[in-house]
mmCIF file of C-alpha atoms in Angstrom:
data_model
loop_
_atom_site.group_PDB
_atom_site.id
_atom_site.type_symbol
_atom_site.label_atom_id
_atom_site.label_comp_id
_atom_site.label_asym_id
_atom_site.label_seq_id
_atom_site.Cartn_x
_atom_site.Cartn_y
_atom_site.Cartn_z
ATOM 1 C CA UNK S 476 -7.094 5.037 -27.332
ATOM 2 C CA UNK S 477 -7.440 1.583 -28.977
ATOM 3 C CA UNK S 478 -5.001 -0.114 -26.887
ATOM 4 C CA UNK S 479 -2.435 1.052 -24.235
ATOM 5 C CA UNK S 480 0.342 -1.367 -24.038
ATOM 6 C CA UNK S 481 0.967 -4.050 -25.996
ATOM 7 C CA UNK S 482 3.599 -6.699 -25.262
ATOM 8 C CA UNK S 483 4.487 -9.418 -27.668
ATOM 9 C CA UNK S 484 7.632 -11.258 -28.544
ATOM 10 C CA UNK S 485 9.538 -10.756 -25.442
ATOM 11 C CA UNK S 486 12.095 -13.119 -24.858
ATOM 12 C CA UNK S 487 13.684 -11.695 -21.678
ATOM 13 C CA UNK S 488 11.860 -10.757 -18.285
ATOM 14 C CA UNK S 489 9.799 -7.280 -18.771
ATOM 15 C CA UNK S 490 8.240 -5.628 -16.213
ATOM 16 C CA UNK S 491 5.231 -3.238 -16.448
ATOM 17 C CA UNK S 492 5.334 -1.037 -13.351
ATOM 18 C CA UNK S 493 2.953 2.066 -12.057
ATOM 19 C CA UNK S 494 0.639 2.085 -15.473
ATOM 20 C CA UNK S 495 -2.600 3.754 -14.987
ATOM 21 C CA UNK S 496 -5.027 3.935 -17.387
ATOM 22 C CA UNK S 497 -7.644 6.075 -16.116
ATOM 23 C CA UNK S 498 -11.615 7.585 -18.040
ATOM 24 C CA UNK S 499 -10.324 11.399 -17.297
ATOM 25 C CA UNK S 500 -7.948 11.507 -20.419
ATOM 26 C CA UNK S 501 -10.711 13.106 -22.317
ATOM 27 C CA UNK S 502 -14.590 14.269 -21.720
ATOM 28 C CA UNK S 503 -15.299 14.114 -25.443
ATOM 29 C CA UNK S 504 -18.584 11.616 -25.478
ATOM 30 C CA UNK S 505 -17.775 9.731 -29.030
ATOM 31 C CA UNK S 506 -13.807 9.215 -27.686
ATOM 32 C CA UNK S 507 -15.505 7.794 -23.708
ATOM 33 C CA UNK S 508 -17.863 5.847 -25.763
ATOM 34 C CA UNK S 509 -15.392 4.065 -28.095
ATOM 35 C CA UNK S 510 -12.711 3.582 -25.402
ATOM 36 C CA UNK S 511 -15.630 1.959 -23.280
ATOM 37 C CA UNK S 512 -16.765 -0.348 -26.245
ATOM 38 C CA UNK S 513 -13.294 -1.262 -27.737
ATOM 39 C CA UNK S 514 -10.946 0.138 -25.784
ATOM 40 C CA UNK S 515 -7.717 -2.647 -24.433
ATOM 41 C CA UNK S 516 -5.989 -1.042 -21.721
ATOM 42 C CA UNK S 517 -3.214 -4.491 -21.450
ATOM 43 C CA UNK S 518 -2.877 -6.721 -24.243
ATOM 44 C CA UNK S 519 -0.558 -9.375 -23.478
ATOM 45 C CA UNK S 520 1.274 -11.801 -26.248
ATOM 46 C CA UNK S 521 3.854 -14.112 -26.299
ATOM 47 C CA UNK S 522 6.318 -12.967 -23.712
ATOM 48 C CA UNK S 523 8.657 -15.724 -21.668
ATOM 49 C CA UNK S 524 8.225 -13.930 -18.377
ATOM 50 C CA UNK S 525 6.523 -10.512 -17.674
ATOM 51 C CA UNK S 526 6.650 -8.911 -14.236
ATOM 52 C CA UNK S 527 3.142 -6.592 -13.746
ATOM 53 C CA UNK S 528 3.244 -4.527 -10.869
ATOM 54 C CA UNK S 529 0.646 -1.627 -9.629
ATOM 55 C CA UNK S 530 -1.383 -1.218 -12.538
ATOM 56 C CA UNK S 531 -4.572 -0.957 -13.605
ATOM 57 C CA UNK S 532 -7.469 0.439 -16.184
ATOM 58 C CA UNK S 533 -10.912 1.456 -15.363
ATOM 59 C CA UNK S 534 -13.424 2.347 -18.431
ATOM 60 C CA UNK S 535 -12.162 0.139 -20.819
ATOM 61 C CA UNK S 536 -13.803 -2.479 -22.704
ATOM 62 C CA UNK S 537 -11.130 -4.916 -21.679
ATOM 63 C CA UNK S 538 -8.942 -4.415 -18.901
ATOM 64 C CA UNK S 539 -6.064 -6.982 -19.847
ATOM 65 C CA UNK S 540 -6.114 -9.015 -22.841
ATOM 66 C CA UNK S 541 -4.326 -12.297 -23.058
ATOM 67 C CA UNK S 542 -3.525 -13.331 -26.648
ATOM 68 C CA UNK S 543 -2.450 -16.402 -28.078
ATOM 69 C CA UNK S 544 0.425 -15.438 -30.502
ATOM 70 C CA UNK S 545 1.924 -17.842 -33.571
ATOM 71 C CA UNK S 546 5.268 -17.698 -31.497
ATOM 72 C CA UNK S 547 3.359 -18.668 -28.183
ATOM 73 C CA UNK S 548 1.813 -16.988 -25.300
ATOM 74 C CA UNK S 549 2.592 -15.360 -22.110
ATOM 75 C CA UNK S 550 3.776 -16.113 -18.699
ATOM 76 C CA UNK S 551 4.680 -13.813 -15.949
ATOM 77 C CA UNK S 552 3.791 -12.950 -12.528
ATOM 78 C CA UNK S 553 0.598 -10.209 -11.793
ATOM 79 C CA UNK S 554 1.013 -8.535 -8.478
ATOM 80 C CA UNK S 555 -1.497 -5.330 -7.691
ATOM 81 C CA UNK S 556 -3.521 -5.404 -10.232
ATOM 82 C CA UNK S 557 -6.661 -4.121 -10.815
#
């Protein structure tokens, strides 16, 4: 798994609630070992406000992933995270 959400071009409020992202999805070594050196649980675009609630990702290369966008980037409010 490359990346788990992705969230771009949102121009209403979204809300990412209870996502988990979690090592146990598979005990293949090749799939652990290229989730743990490119795996992006979060990446976040341009989004105009993005409620995150009670998530979090554990054995990924990057957690969550800001990204500047050519329509903008995002704002939002984090709460839980982890």
């Amino acid at each position: 798994l490359n990346i788990g959400v992705f969230v771009d071009n949102t121009f209403d409020i979204g809300r990412l609630e209870n996502i988990h992202f979690n090592p146990w999805f598979s005990d293949f070594a090749p799939f652990i070992d290229y989730q743990t050196t490119y795996g992006r649980a979060f990446v976040m675009g341009r989004s105009d406000w993005e409620y995150v609630f009670n998530t979090f990702a554990f054995a990924y290369a990057i957690g969550y992933h800001f990204v500047e966008r050519t329509s903008g980037s995002m704002n939002g409010n984090f709460l839980g995270i982890g």
